CSV table of C-alpha atoms and ligand atoms in Angstrom, one decimal:
chain,number,residue,atom,x,y,z
A,1,MET,CA,-20.8,-2.6,-12.3
A,2,ARG,CA,-19.7,-5.9,-10.7
A,3,VAL,CA,-16.2,-7.1,-10.1
A,4,MET,CA,-15.5,-10.8,-10.5
A,5,LYS,CA,-12.1,-12.2,-9.5
A,6,PHE,CA,-11.0,-15.7,-10.5
A,7,GLY,CA,-8.1,-17.4,-8.7
A,8,GLY,CA,-5.3,-19.6,-10.0
A,9,THR,CA,-7.2,-22.9,-10.0
A,10,SER,CA,-10.2,-21.3,-11.6
A,11,VAL,CA,-8.1,-20.5,-14.6
A,12,GLY,CA,-5.7,-23.3,-14.2
A,13,SER,CA,-6.2,-25.1,-17.5
A,14,ALA,CA,-7.7,-24.6,-21.0
A,15,VAL,CA,-10.9,-26.3,-19.8
A,16,GLN,CA,-11.1,-24.0,-16.8
A,17,ILE,CA,-10.4,-20.9,-18.9
A,18,ARG,CA,-13.3,-21.9,-21.2
A,19,LYS,CA,-15.5,-22.5,-18.2
A,20,VAL,CA,-14.7,-19.0,-16.7
A,21,ALA,CA,-15.3,-17.5,-20.2
A,22,GLY,CA,-18.8,-19.1,-20.0
A,23,LEU,CA,-19.4,-17.6,-16.6
A,24,ILE,CA,-18.4,-14.0,-17.5
A,25,GLY,CA,-19.7,-13.9,-21.1
A,26,ASN,CA,-23.1,-12.5,-20.5
A,27,LYS,CA,-24.0,-8.9,-21.1
A,28,SER,CA,-24.1,-7.5,-17.5
A,29,PRO,CA,-21.3,-5.0,-17.0
A,30,LYS,CA,-18.3,-6.3,-15.2
A,31,ILE,CA,-14.6,-6.0,-14.5
A,32,VAL,CA,-12.9,-9.5,-14.3
A,33,VAL,CA,-9.7,-9.7,-12.3
A,34,LEU,CA,-7.6,-12.8,-13.0
A,35,SER,CA,-4.8,-14.5,-11.1
A,36,ALA,CA,-2.0,-16.3,-12.9
A,37,MET,CA,-2.8,-20.0,-13.8
A,38,SER,CA,-2.2,-22.2,-10.8
A,39,GLY,CA,1.4,-23.1,-10.2
A,40,THR,CA,2.7,-20.2,-12.4
A,41,THR,CA,3.6,-17.7,-9.7
A,42,ASN,CA,5.3,-20.4,-7.6
A,43,THR,CA,7.4,-21.3,-10.7
A,44,LEU,CA,8.2,-17.7,-11.3
A,45,VAL,CA,9.4,-17.3,-7.7
A,46,GLU,CA,11.6,-20.4,-8.2
A,47,ILE,CA,12.9,-18.9,-11.5
A,48,ALA,CA,13.8,-15.6,-9.7
A,49,GLY,CA,15.6,-17.8,-7.1
A,50,THR,CA,17.8,-19.5,-9.7
A,51,LEU,CA,18.7,-16.1,-11.0
A,52,LYS,CA,19.7,-14.9,-7.6
A,53,ASP,CA,21.8,-18.1,-7.0
A,54,GLY,CA,23.4,-17.8,-10.4
A,55,ASP,CA,22.1,-21.3,-11.4
A,56,ARG,CA,21.8,-20.8,-15.1
A,57,PHE,CA,21.1,-24.4,-15.8
A,58,ARG,CA,18.1,-24.7,-13.5
A,59,PHE,CA,16.9,-21.3,-14.7
A,60,GLY,CA,16.8,-22.6,-18.3
A,61,GLU,CA,15.1,-25.8,-17.2
A,62,LEU,CA,12.3,-24.0,-15.3
A,63,VAL,CA,11.7,-21.3,-18.0
A,64,GLY,CA,11.7,-24.0,-20.7
A,65,GLN,CA,9.2,-26.2,-18.7
A,66,LEU,CA,6.9,-23.2,-18.1
A,67,GLU,CA,7.0,-22.2,-21.7
A,68,PHE,CA,6.1,-25.7,-22.8
A,69,LYS,CA,3.2,-25.8,-20.4
A,70,TYR,CA,1.8,-22.5,-22.0
A,71,VAL,CA,2.4,-23.8,-25.5
A,72,GLU,CA,0.3,-26.9,-24.6
A,73,THR,CA,-2.4,-24.7,-23.0
A,74,VAL,CA,-2.6,-22.6,-26.1
A,75,ASN,CA,-2.9,-25.7,-28.3
A,76,ASP,CA,-5.7,-27.0,-26.1
A,77,LEU,CA,-7.5,-23.7,-25.9
A,78,PHE,CA,-7.8,-22.4,-29.4
A,79,GLY,CA,-9.6,-23.9,-32.4
A,80,THR,CA,-8.9,-21.1,-34.8
A,81,GLU,CA,-5.4,-20.4,-36.2
A,82,SER,CA,-5.9,-16.6,-35.9
A,83,CYS,CA,-6.4,-16.6,-32.2
A,84,ARG,CA,-3.7,-19.3,-31.6
A,85,ARG,CA,-1.3,-17.0,-33.5
A,86,LEU,CA,-2.2,-14.0,-31.4
A,87,ALA,CA,-1.8,-16.0,-28.2
A,88,VAL,CA,1.6,-17.3,-29.3
A,89,ASP,CA,2.8,-13.8,-30.2
A,90,GLY,CA,1.6,-12.4,-26.8
A,91,MET,CA,3.1,-15.3,-25.0
A,92,THR,CA,6.4,-14.9,-26.8
A,93,ASP,CA,6.7,-11.4,-25.5
A,94,CYS,CA,6.3,-12.6,-21.9
A,95,PHE,CA,8.8,-15.4,-22.3
A,96,ARG,CA,11.3,-13.1,-24.1
A,97,THR,CA,11.3,-11.0,-20.9
A,98,LEU,CA,12.1,-14.1,-18.9
A,99,TRP,CA,14.8,-15.5,-21.2
A,100,LYS,CA,16.5,-12.1,-21.2
A,101,MET,CA,16.8,-12.0,-17.4
A,102,PRO,CA,20.2,-13.6,-17.0
A,103,GLN,CA,21.7,-10.7,-19.0
A,104,ALA,CA,19.9,-8.2,-16.9
A,105,GLY,CA,21.0,-10.0,-13.7
A,106,TYR,CA,19.2,-10.5,-10.4
A,107,THR,CA,17.9,-7.4,-8.7
A,108,PRO,CA,14.8,-7.1,-6.5
A,109,GLU,CA,13.2,-5.0,-9.2
A,110,ASN,CA,13.9,-7.6,-11.9
A,111,GLU,CA,12.4,-10.3,-9.6
A,112,LYS,CA,9.1,-8.2,-9.6
A,113,VAL,CA,9.2,-8.1,-13.4
A,114,ILE,CA,9.5,-11.9,-13.4
A,115,LEU,CA,6.6,-12.4,-11.0
A,116,ALA,CA,4.4,-10.1,-13.1
A,117,GLN,CA,4.4,-12.4,-16.1
A,118,GLY,CA,1.8,-14.9,-14.8
A,119,GLU,CA,-1.1,-12.5,-14.7
A,120,LEU,CA,-0.1,-10.9,-18.0
A,121,LEU,CA,-0.3,-14.4,-19.6
A,122,SER,CA,-3.6,-15.5,-18.0
A,123,THR,CA,-5.4,-12.2,-19.0
A,124,LEU,CA,-4.1,-12.6,-22.6
A,125,LEU,CA,-5.4,-16.1,-22.9
A,126,MET,CA,-8.8,-15.2,-21.4
A,127,HIS,CA,-9.2,-12.2,-23.7
A,128,LEU,CA,-8.4,-14.3,-26.8
A,129,CYS,CA,-10.6,-17.2,-25.6
A,130,LEU,CA,-13.5,-14.7,-25.4
A,131,LYS,CA,-12.6,-13.3,-28.8
A,132,GLU,CA,-12.8,-16.8,-30.3
A,133,MET,CA,-16.2,-17.2,-28.7
A,134,ASN,CA,-17.2,-13.9,-30.4
A,135,ILE,CA,-17.5,-12.2,-27.0
A,136,GLU,CA,-16.0,-8.7,-27.0
A,137,SER,CA,-13.8,-7.7,-24.1
A,138,VAL,CA,-11.2,-5.0,-23.3
A,139,VAL,CA,-8.0,-5.7,-21.4
A,140,LEU,CA,-7.4,-3.0,-18.8
A,141,PRO,CA,-3.6,-2.8,-18.2
A,142,ALA,CA,-3.2,-3.1,-14.4
A,143,LEU,CA,0.3,-1.7,-14.6
A,144,GLU,CA,-1.2,1.6,-15.8
A,145,PHE,CA,-3.7,2.2,-13.0
A,146,MET,CA,-2.9,0.0,-10.0
A,147,ARG,CA,-0.3,2.0,-8.1
A,148,LEU,CA,1.3,2.1,-4.7
A,149,GLY,CA,2.0,5.4,-2.9
A,150,GLY,CA,5.1,6.5,-1.2
A,151,ASN,CA,4.0,4.6,2.0
A,152,GLY,CA,3.8,1.3,0.0
A,153,GLU,CA,0.0,1.3,0.3
A,154,PRO,CA,-2.3,1.4,-2.7
A,155,ASP,CA,-3.0,5.0,-3.9
A,156,GLY,CA,-6.8,5.0,-4.0
A,157,ARG,CA,-7.1,8.4,-5.8
A,158,PHE,CA,-4.6,7.4,-8.5
A,159,ILE,CA,-6.3,4.1,-9.0
A,160,ARG,CA,-9.8,5.6,-9.3
A,161,ARG,CA,-8.7,8.4,-11.6
A,162,ASN,CA,-6.8,6.2,-14.1
A,163,LEU,CA,-9.1,3.3,-14.0
A,164,CYS,CA,-12.1,5.5,-14.7
A,165,LYS,CA,-10.2,7.1,-17.6
A,166,TYR,CA,-9.8,3.7,-19.2
A,167,LEU,CA,-13.5,2.8,-18.6
A,168,ARG,CA,-14.6,6.1,-20.2
A,169,GLN,CA,-12.4,5.3,-23.3
A,170,HIS,CA,-14.5,2.1,-23.8
A,171,ARG,CA,-18.0,3.3,-22.9
A,172,LYS,CA,-19.6,0.8,-25.2
A,173,CYS,CA,-17.8,-2.2,-23.7
A,174,SER,CA,-19.4,-4.2,-20.9
A,175,LEU,CA,-16.7,-6.8,-20.2
A,176,PHE,CA,-13.3,-5.7,-18.9
A,177,ILE,CA,-10.4,-8.1,-18.1
A,178,THR,CA,-7.5,-7.1,-15.9
A,179,GLN,CA,-4.5,-8.6,-14.1
A,180,GLY,CA,-4.7,-9.2,-10.3
A,181,TYR,CA,-1.7,-8.9,-8.0
A,182,ILE,CA,0.5,-6.7,-10.2
A,183,CYS,CA,1.0,-2.9,-9.9
A,184,ARG,CA,3.6,-0.2,-10.0
A,185,ASN,CA,5.3,1.4,-6.9
A,186,ALA,CA,5.7,5.1,-6.3
A,187,ALA,CA,8.9,5.1,-8.3
A,188,GLY,CA,7.0,3.7,-11.3
A,189,GLU,CA,8.7,0.3,-11.2
A,190,ILE,CA,6.7,-3.0,-11.6
A,191,ASP,CA,5.7,-4.3,-8.2
A,192,ASN,CA,2.9,-6.5,-6.6
A,193,LEU,CA,0.4,-6.6,-3.8
A,194,GLN,CA,2.1,-9.7,-2.2
A,195,ARG,CA,1.2,-13.3,-2.7
A,196,GLY,CA,-2.5,-14.0,-3.0
A,197,GLY,CA,-2.9,-10.3,-3.8
A,198,SER,CA,-5.4,-10.6,-6.7
A,199,ASP,CA,-8.2,-10.6,-4.1
A,200,TYR,CA,-6.9,-7.2,-3.0
A,201,THR,CA,-6.8,-6.0,-6.6
A,202,ALA,CA,-10.5,-6.9,-6.9
A,203,SER,CA,-11.5,-5.0,-3.8
A,204,LEU,CA,-9.4,-2.0,-4.7
A,205,ILE,CA,-11.1,-1.9,-8.2
A,206,GLY,CA,-14.5,-2.4,-6.6
A,207,ALA,CA,-13.9,0.5,-4.3
A,208,ALA,CA,-12.6,2.7,-7.1
A,209,VAL,CA,-15.6,2.1,-9.4
A,210,ARG,CA,-18.1,1.9,-6.4
A,211,ALA,CA,-19.1,-1.5,-7.6
A,212,GLU,CA,-22.4,-3.0,-6.6
A,213,GLU,CA,-20.7,-6.2,-5.6
A,214,ILE,CA,-17.4,-8.0,-5.6
A,215,GLN,CA,-17.3,-11.7,-6.3
A,216,ILE,CA,-14.2,-13.8,-5.4
A,217,TRP,CA,-14.4,-17.1,-7.3
A,218,THR,CA,-12.2,-19.9,-6.1
A,219,ASP,CA,-12.0,-23.6,-5.7
A,220,ILE,CA,-14.2,-24.0,-2.6
A,221,ASP,CA,-17.8,-23.2,-1.7
A,222,GLY,CA,-17.1,-20.0,0.4
A,223,LEU,CA,-15.3,-19.4,3.6
A,224,HIS,CA,-15.5,-22.5,5.8
A,225,ASN,CA,-15.8,-22.6,9.6
A,226,ASN,CA,-12.3,-24.1,10.0
A,227,ASP,CA,-9.3,-24.7,7.8
A,228,PRO,CA,-10.3,-27.4,5.3
A,229,ARG,CA,-6.7,-28.2,4.6
A,230,ILE,CA,-6.3,-29.4,8.2
A,231,VAL,CA,-9.7,-30.4,9.5
A,232,PRO,CA,-12.1,-32.8,7.7
A,233,ASN,CA,-15.8,-32.0,7.5
A,234,THR,CA,-15.6,-28.2,7.6
A,235,VAL,CA,-18.7,-26.4,6.3
A,236,PRO,CA,-19.3,-23.1,4.6
A,237,VAL,CA,-20.3,-20.1,6.7
A,238,ARG,CA,-23.1,-18.4,4.7
A,239,LEU,CA,-23.0,-15.0,6.3
A,240,LEU,CA,-20.0,-13.1,7.7
A,241,SER,CA,-19.6,-9.5,8.8
A,242,PHE,CA,-16.7,-7.4,7.2
A,243,ASP,CA,-14.9,-7.5,10.6
A,244,GLU,CA,-15.2,-11.2,11.0
A,245,ALA,CA,-14.0,-11.9,7.5
A,246,SER,CA,-11.0,-9.5,7.9
A,247,ARG,CA,-10.1,-11.1,11.1
A,248,LEU,CA,-10.3,-14.6,9.7
A,249,ALA,CA,-8.3,-13.6,6.6
A,250,TYR,CA,-5.7,-12.0,8.8
A,251,PHE,CA,-5.5,-15.0,11.1
A,252,GLY,CA,-4.8,-17.5,8.3
A,253,ALA,CA,-8.0,-18.2,6.2
A,254,LYS,CA,-6.1,-18.4,3.0
A,255,ILE,CA,-9.2,-18.0,0.9
A,256,LEU,CA,-8.9,-14.2,1.2
A,257,HIS,CA,-5.9,-12.0,1.1
A,258,PRO,CA,-5.9,-10.2,4.5
A,259,ALA,CA,-6.2,-6.7,3.1
A,260,THR,CA,-9.1,-7.5,0.8
A,261,ILE,CA,-12.0,-6.5,3.1
A,262,GLN,CA,-11.1,-3.0,4.2
A,263,PRO,CA,-11.8,-1.2,0.9
A,264,CYS,CA,-15.1,-3.0,0.6
A,265,LYS,CA,-16.0,-2.2,4.2
A,266,ASP,CA,-15.1,1.5,3.6
A,267,HIS,CA,-17.6,1.7,0.8
A,268,GLY,CA,-20.2,-0.8,2.1
A,269,ILE,CA,-19.7,-3.1,-0.9
A,270,ALA,CA,-20.7,-6.7,-0.3
A,271,VAL,CA,-18.2,-9.5,-1.1
A,272,LEU,CA,-19.5,-12.8,-2.3
A,273,LEU,CA,-17.2,-15.9,-2.2
A,274,LYS,CA,-18.1,-18.3,-4.9
A,275,ASN,CA,-17.0,-21.7,-6.1
A,276,THR,CA,-15.9,-21.9,-9.8
A,277,MET,CA,-16.2,-25.7,-9.6
A,278,ASP,CA,-19.8,-25.5,-8.4
A,279,PRO,CA,-21.2,-22.1,-9.6
A,280,GLU,CA,-24.7,-22.8,-8.2
A,281,ALA,CA,-23.5,-23.3,-4.6
A,282,PRO,CA,-24.5,-20.3,-2.5
A,283,GLY,CA,-21.0,-19.5,-1.2
A,284,THR,CA,-20.4,-16.9,1.5
A,285,THR,CA,-21.8,-13.3,1.6
A,286,ILE,CA,-19.6,-10.8,3.5
A,287,SER,CA,-21.4,-7.6,4.4
A,288,ASN,CA,-22.5,-5.6,7.5
A,289,ARG,CA,-24.5,-8.6,8.6
A,290,ASP,CA,-23.4,-11.7,10.5
A,291,ASP,CA,-25.2,-14.8,11.6
A,292,ASP,CA,-27.0,-13.7,14.8
A,293,THR,CA,-28.3,-17.3,15.5
A,294,LYS,CA,-24.9,-18.7,16.6
A,295,SER,CA,-22.2,-17.7,19.1
A,296,PHE,CA,-19.3,-19.3,17.3
A,297,HIS,CA,-18.9,-18.7,13.5
A,298,ALA,CA,-15.4,-19.8,12.5
A,299,VAL,CA,-11.9,-20.6,13.5
A,300,ALA,CA,-8.6,-19.8,11.7
A,301,ALA,CA,-4.9,-20.2,12.5
A,302,LYS,CA,-1.8,-18.3,11.6
A,303,ASP,CA,1.7,-19.8,11.8
A,304,GLY,CA,5.2,-18.3,12.0
A,305,ILE,CA,4.4,-16.3,15.2
A,306,THR,CA,7.3,-15.1,17.4
A,307,VAL,CA,6.7,-14.2,21.1
A,308,ILE,CA,8.7,-11.6,22.8
A,309,ARG,CA,8.5,-11.4,26.6
A,310,ILE,CA,9.8,-8.4,28.4
A,311,HIS,CA,10.3,-8.8,32.1
A,312,SER,CA,11.0,-5.7,34.1
A,313,ALA,CA,10.5,-4.8,37.8
A,314,ARG,CA,10.5,-1.2,36.7
A,315,MET,CA,7.1,-1.7,35.2
A,316,LEU,CA,5.5,-1.9,38.6
A,317,MET,CA,3.3,1.1,39.3
A,318,ALA,CA,5.2,3.0,36.5
A,319,TYR,CA,3.5,4.9,33.6
A,320,GLY,CA,5.0,5.4,30.2
A,321,PHE,CA,6.6,1.9,30.1
A,322,LEU,CA,4.3,0.5,27.4
A,323,ARG,CA,4.8,3.6,25.3
A,324,LYS,CA,8.6,3.0,25.2
A,325,VAL,CA,7.9,-0.6,24.2
A,326,PHE,CA,5.5,0.4,21.4
A,327,GLU,CA,7.9,3.1,20.1
A,328,ILE,CA,10.6,0.4,19.5
A,329,PHE,CA,8.2,-1.7,17.4
A,330,GLU,CA,7.0,1.5,15.6
A,331,GLN,CA,10.6,2.4,14.8
A,332,TYR,CA,11.2,-0.9,13.0
A,333,ARG,CA,7.7,-0.8,11.4
A,334,THR,CA,6.8,-4.2,13.0
A,335,PRO,CA,3.1,-4.7,13.8
A,336,ILE,CA,2.2,-6.4,17.0
A,337,ASP,CA,-0.6,-9.1,16.9
A,338,MET,CA,-1.3,-10.1,20.5
A,339,ILE,CA,-0.3,-8.5,23.7
A,340,THR,CA,-0.8,-9.4,27.4
A,341,THR,CA,0.6,-7.6,30.4
A,342,SER,CA,1.0,-8.4,34.1
A,343,GLU,CA,2.5,-6.1,36.8
A,344,VAL,CA,6.1,-6.9,35.8
A,345,ALA,CA,6.0,-8.4,32.4
A,346,VAL,CA,4.6,-7.9,28.9
A,347,SER,CA,4.3,-10.5,26.2
A,348,LEU,CA,3.9,-9.5,22.6
A,349,THR,CA,3.7,-11.5,19.3
A,350,VAL,CA,4.8,-10.6,15.9
A,351,ASP,CA,4.6,-12.4,12.6
A,352,ASN,CA,7.4,-10.5,10.9
A,353,ASP,CA,10.7,-11.1,12.6
A,354,SER,CA,12.9,-9.4,10.0
A,355,HIS,CA,14.0,-6.8,12.6
A,356,ILE,CA,13.9,-9.0,15.6
A,357,ASP,CA,17.6,-8.5,16.4
A,358,GLU,CA,17.3,-4.7,16.5
A,359,ILE,CA,14.1,-4.9,18.4
A,360,VAL,CA,15.5,-7.2,21.1
A,361,ARG,CA,18.7,-5.0,21.4
A,362,ASP,CA,16.6,-1.9,22.0
A,363,LEU,CA,14.1,-3.6,24.3
A,364,SER,CA,17.0,-4.9,26.4
A,365,ALA,CA,17.4,-1.4,27.8
A,366,LEU,CA,13.9,-1.8,29.4
A,367,GLY,CA,14.3,-5.3,31.0
A,368,SER,CA,15.2,-8.9,30.4
A,369,ILE,CA,14.0,-10.3,27.1
A,370,GLU,CA,13.0,-13.8,26.1
A,371,ILE,CA,12.2,-14.9,22.5
A,372,GLU,CA,10.2,-18.0,21.4
A,373,ARG,CA,9.7,-18.9,17.7
A,374,GLY,CA,7.5,-21.5,16.1
A,375,ASN,CA,4.1,-20.5,17.5
A,376,SER,CA,0.6,-20.2,16.0
A,377,ILE,CA,-2.3,-17.9,16.9
A,378,VAL,CA,-5.7,-19.7,16.8
A,379,CYS,CA,-8.5,-17.3,16.5
A,380,VAL,CA,-12.2,-18.1,17.2
A,381,VAL,CA,-14.6,-15.6,15.7
A,382,GLY,CA,-18.3,-15.1,16.5
A,383,ARG,CA,-20.7,-13.3,18.8
A,384,MET,CA,-19.1,-13.4,22.2
A,385,GLU,CA,-21.1,-10.7,24.1
A,386,HIS,CA,-19.4,-9.9,27.3
A,387,GLY,CA,-22.7,-10.3,29.2
A,388,ASP,CA,-23.0,-14.0,28.0
A,389,ALA,CA,-21.7,-16.4,30.6
A,390,GLY,CA,-19.8,-19.6,29.6
A,391,LEU,CA,-18.6,-18.7,26.0
A,392,ALA,CA,-14.9,-18.5,26.9
A,393,ALA,CA,-15.4,-21.6,29.1
A,394,ARG,CA,-16.7,-23.5,26.1
A,395,VAL,CA,-13.6,-22.6,24.1
A,396,PHE,CA,-11.2,-23.5,26.9
A,397,GLU,CA,-13.1,-26.8,27.6
A,398,CYS,CA,-12.4,-27.8,23.9
A,399,VAL,CA,-8.6,-27.1,24.3
A,400,ARG,CA,-8.2,-28.4,27.8
A,401,GLY,CA,-5.5,-30.8,26.6
A,402,VAL,CA,-3.4,-28.2,24.8
A,403,PRO,CA,-0.7,-26.1,26.5
A,404,ILE,CA,-1.8,-22.4,26.0
A,405,LYS,CA,0.9,-19.7,26.0
A,406,MET,CA,-1.1,-16.5,25.7
A,407,ILE,CA,-4.8,-15.5,25.6
A,408,SER,CA,-6.4,-12.5,24.0
A,409,TYR,CA,-10.1,-11.9,24.9
A,410,GLY,CA,-12.2,-8.9,25.6
A,411,ALA,CA,-10.7,-6.4,23.1
A,412,SER,CA,-13.9,-6.9,21.1
A,413,HIS,CA,-17.1,-8.9,21.4
A,414,ARG,CA,-16.2,-10.8,18.3
A,415,SER,CA,-13.1,-12.9,18.9
A,416,LEU,CA,-11.0,-14.9,21.2
A,417,ALA,CA,-7.4,-15.8,20.3
A,418,ILE,CA,-4.9,-18.2,21.9
A,419,LEU,CA,-1.3,-18.7,21.3
A,420,ILE,CA,0.1,-22.2,21.1
A,421,ASP,CA,3.1,-24.1,19.9
A,422,THR,CA,2.6,-24.8,16.2
A,423,GLU,CA,3.1,-28.5,16.8
A,424,HIS,CA,-0.3,-28.5,18.6
A,425,LYS,CA,-2.2,-26.6,15.9
A,426,LYS,CA,-3.8,-29.5,14.1
A,427,ARG,CA,-5.1,-31.0,17.3
A,428,THR,CA,-6.3,-27.6,18.5
A,429,LEU,CA,-8.3,-26.9,15.3
A,430,GLN,CA,-9.8,-30.4,15.4
A,431,CYS,CA,-10.8,-30.1,19.1
A,432,LEU,CA,-12.4,-26.7,18.5
A,433,ASN,CA,-14.3,-28.1,15.5
A,434,ASP,CA,-15.6,-31.0,17.5
A,435,GLY,CA,-16.6,-28.9,20.4
A,436,LEU,CA,-17.9,-25.6,19.0
A,437,PHE,CA,-19.7,-26.5,15.7
B,501,ADP,P1,-7.3,-18.8,-5.3
B,501,ADP,O1,-6.2,-19.4,-6.1
B,501,ADP,O2,-8.6,-19.0,-5.9
B,501,ADP,O3,-7.0,-17.4,-4.8
B,501,ADP,P2,-6.5,-19.9,-2.7
B,501,ADP,O4,-5.8,-21.1,-2.7
B,501,ADP,O5,-5.8,-18.6,-2.5
B,501,ADP,O6,-7.4,-19.8,-4.0
B,501,ADP,O7,-7.7,-20.0,-1.6
B,501,ADP,C1,-8.6,-21.0,-1.6
B,501,ADP,C2,-8.1,-22.1,-0.6
B,501,ADP,O8,-8.1,-21.6,0.7
B,501,ADP,C3,-9.0,-23.3,-0.5
B,501,ADP,O9,-8.8,-24.2,-1.5
B,501,ADP,C4,-8.7,-23.8,0.9
B,501,ADP,O10,-7.8,-24.9,0.9
B,501,ADP,C5,-8.0,-22.6,1.6
B,501,ADP,N1,-8.6,-22.2,2.9
B,501,ADP,C6,-7.9,-22.1,4.0
B,501,ADP,N2,-8.8,-21.7,5.0
B,501,ADP,C7,-10.0,-21.7,4.5
B,501,ADP,C8,-11.3,-21.4,5.0
B,501,ADP,N3,-11.5,-21.1,6.3
B,501,ADP,N4,-12.4,-21.5,4.2
B,501,ADP,C9,-12.2,-21.8,2.9
B,501,ADP,N5,-11.0,-22.1,2.3
B,501,ADP,C10,-9.9,-22.0,3.1
B,502,LIG,N1,-0.6,-15.1,-8.7
B,502,LIG,C1,-0.4,-14.5,-7.4
B,502,LIG,C2,0.0,-15.6,-6.4
B,502,LIG,O1,0.0,-16.8,-6.7
B,502,LIG,C3,-1.5,-13.7,-6.9
B,502,LIG,C4,-2.8,-14.4,-6.6
B,502,LIG,O2,-3.0,-15.6,-7.1
B,502,LIG,O3,-3.7,-13.9,-6.0
B,502,LIG,O4,0.3,-15.3,-5.3
B,503,MG,MG1,-5.8,-16.7,-3.2
């Protein structure tokens, strides 16, 4: 069994939906995971916002425009009246849910219901498009098998058991379609795997069915050696290890949701990143192997980083100080990205500053605290063996004109990260591109 995931742009119009139907319509067994059509989830987020703000007028405008867009897509997509009718009926169910929202009122739970409609719509359209092409497919309802446990993390056993139950019910079928991104939480309410989460759905499904391969189809030929939205002339990296890919995804390579790689790594399932716009292009293969011919493989950057500096003379020659610091972050469930220490100071970075006030208050008992917002982590990934001289020097030579606030190097042989003010990000990525590749 293969898992193939198509992102929003890949299914972003009637033409694209037909194109994807052509790519998946052969007989080899597969589970196809779909995102919402491009733009839909953003609009649904905006719709939920108008509900929260009590802006009934804007709510009506946005739902009306979205509905119009889907009516147009349905008209473009279907040639037969029977399939068009089925599409309109299914679509009406989704839009009825949206139109009824002002009566229900804004709650975080209702917001999740709103956000779930995009993937329900795209899978409906794909299923009916295949039907019109006389290709049999079964829609697997993600809300019945994709589930979070009490800790907010996907419940692998529940997913495997329930997904396999559906697959057994349709033994004769070789083409399954399901919704990315959406799931239920431990309380049984509709929830999601965070923005961009359809990639994660694909890897969770791949792990659950022990797929032979997971393919992530998007609008670019694989993972590039730098952020193509910022730097011109980036090129695809053909081979990446699981660890490199997770690190790049975590540090901002938007092509992959950061959690995608772990389930694949756990089960040794290769991930292939492919381009729907150019299906013949080789893309990127992510597996246990990386490219052993080069030292530097790729660069990524993550914004919205806050630095917390703790200055304390009590640190000098003391033990147990860092434990106290880490316990405070643990108490507020806030992960730390980078850390550097000297004799009397520790600097840490976080990307989630929702509990920053409480954290600073508690840390103040340990020393004086400084906070700086608006930073980016730039991460260089590759083979940086500690025995090789000059690799760190090459990186720093590239960024000699950029003020660097923190450095993380040596925790692994595979990456070097620097912290800079976000205003220098573009220049930093460009300089690294010119100097390393
Ligand atoms: P999808 O809707 O298919 O999930 P995304 O927009 O989430 O697609 O991800 C694909 C986009 O990621 C690309 O169009 C590209 O602009 C962006 N991107 C950022 N960093 C990278 C990178 N290192 N390599 C490739 N794409 C990247
Ligand atoms: N549709 C969701 C989003 O836009 C999930 C995804 O596309 O992966 O975030
Ligand atoms: Mg994505």
